[in-house]
Short mmCIF file of C-alpha atoms in Angstrom, two decimals:
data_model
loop_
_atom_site.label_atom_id
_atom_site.label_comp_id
_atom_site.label_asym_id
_atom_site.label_seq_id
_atom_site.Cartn_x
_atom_site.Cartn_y
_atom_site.Cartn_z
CA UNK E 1 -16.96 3.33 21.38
CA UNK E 2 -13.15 3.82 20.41
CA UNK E 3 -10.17 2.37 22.65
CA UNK E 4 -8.71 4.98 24.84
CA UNK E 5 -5.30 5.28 23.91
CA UNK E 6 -2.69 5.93 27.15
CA UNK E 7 -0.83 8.79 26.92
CA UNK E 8 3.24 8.64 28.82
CA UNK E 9 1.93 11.25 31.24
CA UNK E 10 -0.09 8.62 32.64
CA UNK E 11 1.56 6.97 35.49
CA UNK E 12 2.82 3.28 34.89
CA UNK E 13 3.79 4.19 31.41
CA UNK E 14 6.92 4.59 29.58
CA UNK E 15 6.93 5.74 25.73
CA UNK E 16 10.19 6.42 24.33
CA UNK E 17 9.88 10.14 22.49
CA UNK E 18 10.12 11.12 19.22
CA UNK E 19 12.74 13.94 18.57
CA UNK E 20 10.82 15.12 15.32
CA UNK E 21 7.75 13.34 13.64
CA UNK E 22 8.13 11.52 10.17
CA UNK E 23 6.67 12.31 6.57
CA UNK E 24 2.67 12.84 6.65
CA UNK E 25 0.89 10.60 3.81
CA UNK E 26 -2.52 10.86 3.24
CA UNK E 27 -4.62 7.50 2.31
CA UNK E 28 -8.11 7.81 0.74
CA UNK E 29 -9.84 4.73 0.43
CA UNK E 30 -12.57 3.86 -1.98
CA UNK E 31 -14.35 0.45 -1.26
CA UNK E 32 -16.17 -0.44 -4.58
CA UNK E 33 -15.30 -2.64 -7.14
CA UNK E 34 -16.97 -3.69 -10.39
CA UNK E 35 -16.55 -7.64 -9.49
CA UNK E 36 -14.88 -9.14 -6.41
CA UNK E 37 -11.69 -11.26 -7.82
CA UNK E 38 -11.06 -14.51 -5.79
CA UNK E 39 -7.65 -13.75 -4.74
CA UNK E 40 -8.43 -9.94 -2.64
CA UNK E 41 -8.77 -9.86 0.41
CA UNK E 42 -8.89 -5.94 0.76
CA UNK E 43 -11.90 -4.53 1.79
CA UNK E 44 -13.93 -4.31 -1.38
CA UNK E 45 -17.11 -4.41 -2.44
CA UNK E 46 -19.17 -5.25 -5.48
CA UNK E 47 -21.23 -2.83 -6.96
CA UNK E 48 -24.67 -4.62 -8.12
CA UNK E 49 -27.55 -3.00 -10.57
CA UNK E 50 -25.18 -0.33 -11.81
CA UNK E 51 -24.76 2.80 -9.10
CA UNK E 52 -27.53 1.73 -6.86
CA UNK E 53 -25.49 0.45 -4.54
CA UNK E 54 -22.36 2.76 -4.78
CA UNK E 55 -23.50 6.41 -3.14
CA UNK E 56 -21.05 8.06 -4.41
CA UNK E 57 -22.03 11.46 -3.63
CA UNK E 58 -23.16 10.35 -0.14
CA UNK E 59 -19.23 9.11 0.59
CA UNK E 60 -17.43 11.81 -1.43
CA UNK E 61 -19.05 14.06 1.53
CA UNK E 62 -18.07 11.54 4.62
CA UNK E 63 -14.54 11.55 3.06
CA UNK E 64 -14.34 15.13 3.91
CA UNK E 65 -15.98 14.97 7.13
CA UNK E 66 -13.98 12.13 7.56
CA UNK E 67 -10.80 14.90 7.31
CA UNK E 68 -12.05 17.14 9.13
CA UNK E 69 -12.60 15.58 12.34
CA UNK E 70 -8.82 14.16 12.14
CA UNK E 71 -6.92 17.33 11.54
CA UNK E 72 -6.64 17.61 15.11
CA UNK E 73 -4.30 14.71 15.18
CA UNK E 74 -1.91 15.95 12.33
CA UNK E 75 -2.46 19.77 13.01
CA UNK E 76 0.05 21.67 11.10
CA UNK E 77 1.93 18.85 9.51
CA UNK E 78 2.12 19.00 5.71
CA UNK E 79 1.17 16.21 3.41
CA UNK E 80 4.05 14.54 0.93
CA UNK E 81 1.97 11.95 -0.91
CA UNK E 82 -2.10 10.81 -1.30
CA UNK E 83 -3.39 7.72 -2.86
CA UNK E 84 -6.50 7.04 -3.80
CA UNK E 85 -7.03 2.72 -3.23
CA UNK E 86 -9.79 0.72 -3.15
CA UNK E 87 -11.55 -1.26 -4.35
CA UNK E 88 -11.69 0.57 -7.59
CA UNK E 89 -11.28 4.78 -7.21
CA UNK E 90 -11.17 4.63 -11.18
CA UNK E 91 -15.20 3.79 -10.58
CA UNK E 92 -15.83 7.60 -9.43
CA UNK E 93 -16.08 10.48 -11.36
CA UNK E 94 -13.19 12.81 -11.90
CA UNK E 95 -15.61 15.72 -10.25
CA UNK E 96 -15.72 13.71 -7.27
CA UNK E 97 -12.39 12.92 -7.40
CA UNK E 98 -11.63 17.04 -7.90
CA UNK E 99 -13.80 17.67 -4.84
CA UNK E 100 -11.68 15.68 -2.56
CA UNK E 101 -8.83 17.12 -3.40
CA UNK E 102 -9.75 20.29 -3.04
CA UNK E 103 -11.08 19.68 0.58
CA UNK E 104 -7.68 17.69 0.57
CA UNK E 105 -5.73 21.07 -0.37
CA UNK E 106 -8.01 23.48 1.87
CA UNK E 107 -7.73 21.42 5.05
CA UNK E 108 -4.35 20.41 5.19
CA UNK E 109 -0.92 21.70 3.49
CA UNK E 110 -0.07 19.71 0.31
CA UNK E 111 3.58 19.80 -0.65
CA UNK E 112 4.53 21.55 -3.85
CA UNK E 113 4.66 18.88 -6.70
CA UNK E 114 3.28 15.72 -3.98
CA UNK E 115 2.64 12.44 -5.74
CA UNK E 116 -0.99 11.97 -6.16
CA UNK E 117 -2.11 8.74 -6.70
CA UNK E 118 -4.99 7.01 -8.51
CA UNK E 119 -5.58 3.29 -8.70
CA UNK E 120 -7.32 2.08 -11.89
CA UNK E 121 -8.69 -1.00 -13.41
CA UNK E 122 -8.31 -1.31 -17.42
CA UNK E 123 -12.31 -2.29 -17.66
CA UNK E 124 -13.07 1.62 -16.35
CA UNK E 125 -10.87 3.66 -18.75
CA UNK E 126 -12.51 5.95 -20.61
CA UNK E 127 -9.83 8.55 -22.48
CA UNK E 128 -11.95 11.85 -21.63
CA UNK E 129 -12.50 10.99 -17.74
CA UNK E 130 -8.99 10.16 -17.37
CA UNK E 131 -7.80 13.42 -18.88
CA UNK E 132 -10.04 14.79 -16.14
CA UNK E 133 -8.76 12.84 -13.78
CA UNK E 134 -5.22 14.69 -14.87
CA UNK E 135 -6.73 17.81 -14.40
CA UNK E 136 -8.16 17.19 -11.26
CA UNK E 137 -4.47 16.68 -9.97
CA UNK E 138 -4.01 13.10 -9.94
CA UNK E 139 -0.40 12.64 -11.52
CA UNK E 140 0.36 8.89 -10.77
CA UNK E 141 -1.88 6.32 -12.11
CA UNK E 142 -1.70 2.87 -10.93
CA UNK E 143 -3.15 0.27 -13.67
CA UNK E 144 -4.22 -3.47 -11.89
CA UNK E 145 -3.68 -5.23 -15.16
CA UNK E 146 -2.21 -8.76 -13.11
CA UNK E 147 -1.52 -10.55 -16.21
CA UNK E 148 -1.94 -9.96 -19.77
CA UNK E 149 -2.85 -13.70 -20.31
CA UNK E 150 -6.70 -14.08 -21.18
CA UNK E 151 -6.79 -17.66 -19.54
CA UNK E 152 -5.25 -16.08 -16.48
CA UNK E 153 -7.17 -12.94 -16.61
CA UNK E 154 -10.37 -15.07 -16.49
CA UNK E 155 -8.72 -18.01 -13.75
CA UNK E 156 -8.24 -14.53 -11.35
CA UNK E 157 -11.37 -12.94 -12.35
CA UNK E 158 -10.71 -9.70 -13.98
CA UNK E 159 -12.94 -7.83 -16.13
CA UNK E 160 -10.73 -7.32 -18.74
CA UNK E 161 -9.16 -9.02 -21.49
CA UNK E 162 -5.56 -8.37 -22.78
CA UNK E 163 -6.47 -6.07 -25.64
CA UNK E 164 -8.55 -3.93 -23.11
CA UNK E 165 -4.95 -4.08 -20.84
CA UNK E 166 -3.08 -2.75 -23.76
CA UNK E 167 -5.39 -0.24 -24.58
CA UNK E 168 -5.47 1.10 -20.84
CA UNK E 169 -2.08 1.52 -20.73
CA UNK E 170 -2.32 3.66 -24.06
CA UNK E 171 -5.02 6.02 -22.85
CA UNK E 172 -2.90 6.46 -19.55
CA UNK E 173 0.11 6.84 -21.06
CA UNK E 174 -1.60 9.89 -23.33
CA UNK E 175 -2.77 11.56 -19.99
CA UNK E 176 0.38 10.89 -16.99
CA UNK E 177 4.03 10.69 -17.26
CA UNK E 178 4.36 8.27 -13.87
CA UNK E 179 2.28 5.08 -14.79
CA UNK E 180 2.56 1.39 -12.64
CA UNK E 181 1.49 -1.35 -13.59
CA UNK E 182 0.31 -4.24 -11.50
CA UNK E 183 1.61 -7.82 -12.27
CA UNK E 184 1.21 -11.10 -10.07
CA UNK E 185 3.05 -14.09 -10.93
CA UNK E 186 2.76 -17.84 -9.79
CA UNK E 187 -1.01 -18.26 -10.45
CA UNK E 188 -2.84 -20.98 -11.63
CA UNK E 189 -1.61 -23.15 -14.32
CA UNK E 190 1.16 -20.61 -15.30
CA UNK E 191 3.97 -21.86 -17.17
CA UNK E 192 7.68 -19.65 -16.48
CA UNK E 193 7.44 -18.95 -20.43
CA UNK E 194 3.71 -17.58 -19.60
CA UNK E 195 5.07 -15.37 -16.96
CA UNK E 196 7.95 -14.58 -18.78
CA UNK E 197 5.75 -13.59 -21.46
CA UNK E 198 3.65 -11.11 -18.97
CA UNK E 199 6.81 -9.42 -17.55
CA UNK E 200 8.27 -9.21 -20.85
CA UNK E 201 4.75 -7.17 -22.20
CA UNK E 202 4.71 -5.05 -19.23
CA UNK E 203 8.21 -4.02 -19.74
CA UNK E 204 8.09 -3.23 -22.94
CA UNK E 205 5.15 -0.84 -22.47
CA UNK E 206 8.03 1.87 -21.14
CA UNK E 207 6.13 2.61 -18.01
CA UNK E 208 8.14 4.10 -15.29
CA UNK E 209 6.89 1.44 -12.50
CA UNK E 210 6.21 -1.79 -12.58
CA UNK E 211 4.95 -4.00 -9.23
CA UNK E 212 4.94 -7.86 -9.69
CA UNK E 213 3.73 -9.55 -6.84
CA UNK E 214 3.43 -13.57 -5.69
CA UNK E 215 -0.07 -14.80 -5.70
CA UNK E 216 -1.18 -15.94 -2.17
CA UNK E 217 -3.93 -17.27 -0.96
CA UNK E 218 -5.23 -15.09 1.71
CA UNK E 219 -7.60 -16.46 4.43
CA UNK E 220 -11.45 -14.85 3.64
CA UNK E 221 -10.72 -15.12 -0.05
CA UNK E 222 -12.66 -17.29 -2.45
CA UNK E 223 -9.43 -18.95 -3.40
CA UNK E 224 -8.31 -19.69 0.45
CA UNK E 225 -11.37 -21.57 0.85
CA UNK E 226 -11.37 -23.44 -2.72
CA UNK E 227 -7.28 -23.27 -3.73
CA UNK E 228 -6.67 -23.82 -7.38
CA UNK E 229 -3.37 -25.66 -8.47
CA UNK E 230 -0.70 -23.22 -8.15
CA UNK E 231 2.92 -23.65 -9.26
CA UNK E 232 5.63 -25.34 -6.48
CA UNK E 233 8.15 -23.14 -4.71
CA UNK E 234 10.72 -24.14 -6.98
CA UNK E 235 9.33 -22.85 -9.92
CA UNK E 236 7.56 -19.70 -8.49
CA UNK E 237 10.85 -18.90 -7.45
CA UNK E 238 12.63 -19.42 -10.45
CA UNK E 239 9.65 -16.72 -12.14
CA UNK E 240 11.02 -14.15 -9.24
CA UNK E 241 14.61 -14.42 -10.32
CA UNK E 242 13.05 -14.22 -13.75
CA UNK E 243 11.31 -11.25 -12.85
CA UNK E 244 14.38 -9.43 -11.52
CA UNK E 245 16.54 -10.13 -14.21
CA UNK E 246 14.30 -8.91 -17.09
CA UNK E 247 13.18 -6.20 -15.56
CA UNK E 248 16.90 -5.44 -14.27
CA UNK E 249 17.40 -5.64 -18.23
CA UNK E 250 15.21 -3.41 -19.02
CA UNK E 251 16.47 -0.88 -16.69
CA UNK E 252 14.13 -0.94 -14.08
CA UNK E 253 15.76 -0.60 -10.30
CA UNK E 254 14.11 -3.68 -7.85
CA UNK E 255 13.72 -0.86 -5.33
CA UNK E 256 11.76 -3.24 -2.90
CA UNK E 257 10.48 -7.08 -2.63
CA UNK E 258 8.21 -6.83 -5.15
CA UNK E 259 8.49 -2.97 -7.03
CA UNK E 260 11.08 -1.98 -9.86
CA UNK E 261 11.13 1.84 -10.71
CA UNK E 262 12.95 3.60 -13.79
CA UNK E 263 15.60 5.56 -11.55
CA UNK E 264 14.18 8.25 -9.55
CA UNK E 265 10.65 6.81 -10.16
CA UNK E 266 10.14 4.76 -6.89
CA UNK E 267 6.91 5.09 -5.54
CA UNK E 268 6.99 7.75 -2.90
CA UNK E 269 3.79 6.82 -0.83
CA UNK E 270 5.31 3.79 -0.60
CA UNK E 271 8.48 4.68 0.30
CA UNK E 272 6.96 6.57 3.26
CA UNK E 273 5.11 3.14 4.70
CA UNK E 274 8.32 1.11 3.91
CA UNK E 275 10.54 3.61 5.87
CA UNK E 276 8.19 3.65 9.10
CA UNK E 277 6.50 7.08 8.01
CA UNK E 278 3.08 8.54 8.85
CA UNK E 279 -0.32 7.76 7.62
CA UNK E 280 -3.62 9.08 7.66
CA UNK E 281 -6.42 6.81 6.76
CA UNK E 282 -9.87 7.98 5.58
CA UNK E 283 -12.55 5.66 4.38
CA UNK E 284 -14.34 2.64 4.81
CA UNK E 285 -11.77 0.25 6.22
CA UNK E 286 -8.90 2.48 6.41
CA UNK E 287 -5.63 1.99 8.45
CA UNK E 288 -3.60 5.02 9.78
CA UNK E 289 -0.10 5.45 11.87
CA UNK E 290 0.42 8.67 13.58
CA UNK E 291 3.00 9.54 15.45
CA UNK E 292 3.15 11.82 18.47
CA UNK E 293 6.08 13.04 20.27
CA UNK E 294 5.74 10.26 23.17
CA UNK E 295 3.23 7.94 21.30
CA UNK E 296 2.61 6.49 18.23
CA UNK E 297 -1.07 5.35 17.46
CA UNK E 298 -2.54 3.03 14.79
CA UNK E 299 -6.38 3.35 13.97
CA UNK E 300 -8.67 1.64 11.44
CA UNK E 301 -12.20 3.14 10.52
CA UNK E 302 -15.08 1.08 10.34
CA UNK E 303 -14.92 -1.26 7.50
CA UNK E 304 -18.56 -1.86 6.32
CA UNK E 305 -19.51 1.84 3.81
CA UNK E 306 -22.90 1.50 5.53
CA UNK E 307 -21.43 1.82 9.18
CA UNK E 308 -19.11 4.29 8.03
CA UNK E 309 -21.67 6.40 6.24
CA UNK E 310 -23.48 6.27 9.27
CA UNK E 311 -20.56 7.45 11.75
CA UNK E 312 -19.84 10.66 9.10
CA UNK E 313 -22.66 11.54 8.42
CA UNK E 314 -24.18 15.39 9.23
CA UNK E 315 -26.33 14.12 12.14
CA UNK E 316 -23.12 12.54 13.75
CA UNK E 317 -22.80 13.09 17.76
CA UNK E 318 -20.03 14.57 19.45
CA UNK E 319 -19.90 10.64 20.57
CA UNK E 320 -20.28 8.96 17.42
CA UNK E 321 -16.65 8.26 15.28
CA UNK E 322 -15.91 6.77 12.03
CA UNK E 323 -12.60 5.19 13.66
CA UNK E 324 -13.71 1.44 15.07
CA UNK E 325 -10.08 0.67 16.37
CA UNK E 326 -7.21 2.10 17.68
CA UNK E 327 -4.54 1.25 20.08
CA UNK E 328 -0.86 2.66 20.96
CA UNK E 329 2.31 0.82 19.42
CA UNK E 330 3.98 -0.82 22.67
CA UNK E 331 7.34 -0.09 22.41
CA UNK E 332 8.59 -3.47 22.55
CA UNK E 333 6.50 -3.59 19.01
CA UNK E 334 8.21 -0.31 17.53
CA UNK E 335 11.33 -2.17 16.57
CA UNK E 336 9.77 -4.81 14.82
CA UNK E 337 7.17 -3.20 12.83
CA UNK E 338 10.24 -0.77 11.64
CA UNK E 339 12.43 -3.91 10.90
CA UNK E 340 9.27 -5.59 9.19
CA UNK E 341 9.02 -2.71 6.69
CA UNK E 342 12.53 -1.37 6.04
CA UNK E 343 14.00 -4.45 5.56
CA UNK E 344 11.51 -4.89 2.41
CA UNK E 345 14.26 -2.40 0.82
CA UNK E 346 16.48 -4.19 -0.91
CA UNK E 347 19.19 -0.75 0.06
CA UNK E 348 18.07 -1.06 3.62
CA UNK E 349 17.84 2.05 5.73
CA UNK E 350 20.58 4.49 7.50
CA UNK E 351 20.46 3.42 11.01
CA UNK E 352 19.56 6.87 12.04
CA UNK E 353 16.33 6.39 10.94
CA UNK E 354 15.75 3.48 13.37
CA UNK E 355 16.33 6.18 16.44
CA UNK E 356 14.38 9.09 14.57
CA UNK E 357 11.13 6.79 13.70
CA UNK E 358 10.66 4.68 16.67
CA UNK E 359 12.21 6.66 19.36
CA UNK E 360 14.53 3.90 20.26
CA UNK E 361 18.29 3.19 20.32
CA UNK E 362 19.76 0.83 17.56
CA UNK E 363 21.62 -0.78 20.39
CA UNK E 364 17.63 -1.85 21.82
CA UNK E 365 17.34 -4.75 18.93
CA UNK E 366 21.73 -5.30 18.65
CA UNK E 367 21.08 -8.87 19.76
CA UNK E 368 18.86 -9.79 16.88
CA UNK E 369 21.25 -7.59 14.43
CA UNK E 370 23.90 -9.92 15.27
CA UNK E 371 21.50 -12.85 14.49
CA UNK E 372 20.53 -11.78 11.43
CA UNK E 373 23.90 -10.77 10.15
CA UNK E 374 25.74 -14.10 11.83
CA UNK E 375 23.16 -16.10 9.56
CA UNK E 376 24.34 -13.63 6.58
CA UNK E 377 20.57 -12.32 5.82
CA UNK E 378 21.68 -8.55 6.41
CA UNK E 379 24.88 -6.58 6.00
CA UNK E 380 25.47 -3.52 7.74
CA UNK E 381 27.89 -1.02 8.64
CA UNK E 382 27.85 2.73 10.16
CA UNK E 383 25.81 4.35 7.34
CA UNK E 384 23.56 1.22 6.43
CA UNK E 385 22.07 -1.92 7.09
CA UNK E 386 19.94 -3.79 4.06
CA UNK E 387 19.22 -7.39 3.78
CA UNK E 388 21.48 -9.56 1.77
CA UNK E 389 20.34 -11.67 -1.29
CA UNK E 390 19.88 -14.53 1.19
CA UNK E 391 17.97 -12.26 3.73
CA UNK E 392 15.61 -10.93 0.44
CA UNK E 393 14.72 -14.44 -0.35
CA UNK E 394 14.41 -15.65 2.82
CA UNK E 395 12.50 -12.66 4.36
CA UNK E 396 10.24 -14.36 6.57
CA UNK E 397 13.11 -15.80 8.34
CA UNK E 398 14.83 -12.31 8.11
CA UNK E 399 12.03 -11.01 10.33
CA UNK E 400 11.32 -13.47 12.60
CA UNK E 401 14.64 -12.87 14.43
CA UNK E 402 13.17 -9.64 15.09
CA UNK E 403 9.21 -10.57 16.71
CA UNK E 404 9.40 -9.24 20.22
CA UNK E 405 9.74 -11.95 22.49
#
């Protein structure tokens, strides 16, 4: 059984109202992985005995049922962006991949040139399915290569060595014109000439996106429970002004904490989380925002493929529902989770956008605007407020000012 969610008509309850809704992203999640790395704590699983365990047909089908009982909620509300995580979406076949986009493109209305993302891991190229993968419509790829260092590469557990990274990035190059790559920096052992050495590679491959994020150990992770000697804050810090600089060198824009973009190449599904927009979720596991005119709801289907094979599948009851979770955004919460994402942009947001995504006044959090700008971790004036170089660094202190009380 789901939560009910409370609607404003319903006495007691106040809901600030949304004058128009946001952007409409579309997540698809795909929950298999060749090999469970220590560090992830997203909700993956290993495939075992080759596709025994991975029923891929089985979920390509409960993806689209999956869609189809939630166009209700997003009726007539076109789709800017979709990306395909995981896991590992690289594991399916392109003609499953084409499938669900073409229930994607029948059920709802996909904008004219959207951003269609796949996520990849360098052990499953293969140059023909990745050409179909092209063809299929997927025109971002999204390459997890984390370091090109083959002591690293084995410390974090990847499947790949750094020839295998290199020749990835060839094969997608061939195929896409928008290509990230996925870095992480500060992990065990590393040396700032070894990371330098990583960012350096990754930049020279002339990609058009590059994402270098801080190892952490996450609770639930192999690595939370047995943590391997990482480098201080001192010197994973001096990698991330490293990082920056090179990759400010090399003319890529540090668009947000951790993502640098050629110009005009930011990541627009991201964008659309980091600026408060709307997401729909489907898959084991996955999260969506939606926003009503006098609500805004978050929901997460059920995590385990099993359960959620079960709750999608053709014999499902008019009482059965692959969502496990979902509650209303309080709006004492609305300002915060805005402030928790838009202040990730190192250019900050127009403070327009505060009032047209949450519903609220910018006068509602002016208290904690003074805060944060009195201890000189934003700057803002009538057409923009962004966090300083202080407030960047410092981020978790940036948005604690803002945790409702």
């Amino acid at each position: 059984m789901t939560a009910i969610i409370p609607s404003a008509s319903m006495p007691g309850v106040q809901s600030p109202r949304l004058g128009s809704l946001p952007p409409l992203s579309l997540y698809i999640h795909i929950p298999w992985c060749m090999k469970k790395c220590p560090y992830c704590d997203f909700n993956s699983h290993e495939v075992r005995g080759g596709n025994v365990n991975m029923p891929e047909a089985e979920y390509v089908t409960a993806l689209i049922r999956d869609l189809e009982t939630a166009l209700p909620q997003v009726w007539g509300r076109s789709v800017t962006s979709v990306f395909f995580g995981g896991g590992t979406p690289s594991l399916f076949s392109a003609r499953s991949i084409d499938a669900i986009l073409t229930a994607v493109r029948a059920l709802l209305p996909l904008e004219h040139f959207a951003e269609v993302t796949l996520e990849a891991n360098p052990g499953t190229f293969e140059v023909k399915k990745f050409a179909d993968f092209r063809a299929a419509g997927i025109n971002r790829l999204s390459i997890g290569i984390q370091s090109f260092n083959p002591r690293h590469l084995q410390s974090l557990g990847r499947i790949h060595d750094g020839s295998e990274a290199h020749r990835a990035i060839e094969i997608a190059r061939e195929n896409f014109d928008n290509v990230n790559l996925d870095l992480m920096y500060a992990l065990p052992h590393q040396t700032m000439e070894e990371a330098q050495s990583d960012i350096e590679t990754a930049a020279a491959c002339g990609v058009t996106h590059i994402s270098a994020y801080h190892l952490t150990l996450e609770p639930n992770t192999l690595f939370h429970r047995y943590p391997p000697p990482l480098p201080d804050n001192d010197l994973s810090a001096e990698m991330q002004i490293m990082i920056e600089q090179t990759l400010a060198q090399g003319g890529y824009l540090n668009y947000e904490t951790s993502a640098f973009a050629q110009p005009g190449r930011e990541s627009r599904h991201n964008m659309n989380y980091w600026l408060f927009g709307d997401y729909l979720g489907i898959g084991a596991g996955a999260h969506s925002k939606i926003s009503f005119a006098d609500r805004i709801v978050r929901q997460m289907r059920y995590k385990q493929p099993r359960d959620y094979l079960a709750k999608t599948s053709p014999d499902m009851t008019a009482f059965d529902s692959p969502i496990m979770e979902q509650h209303e955004v309080e709006r004492n919460d609305r300002g915060f989770e805005f402030m928790m994402n838009a202040l990730r942009l190192t250019g900050g947001f127009a403070p327009e956008m505060f009032m047209e995504r949450t519903g609220l006044s910018i006068d509602s959090i002016q208290q904690q605007l003074d805060e944060a700008e009195r201890r000189h971790l934003i700057t803002r004036d009538y057409q923009r407020i962004a966090p300083t170089l202080t407030g960047r660094r410092f981020l978790n202190d940036l948005l604690q000012i803002f945790l409702p009380e």
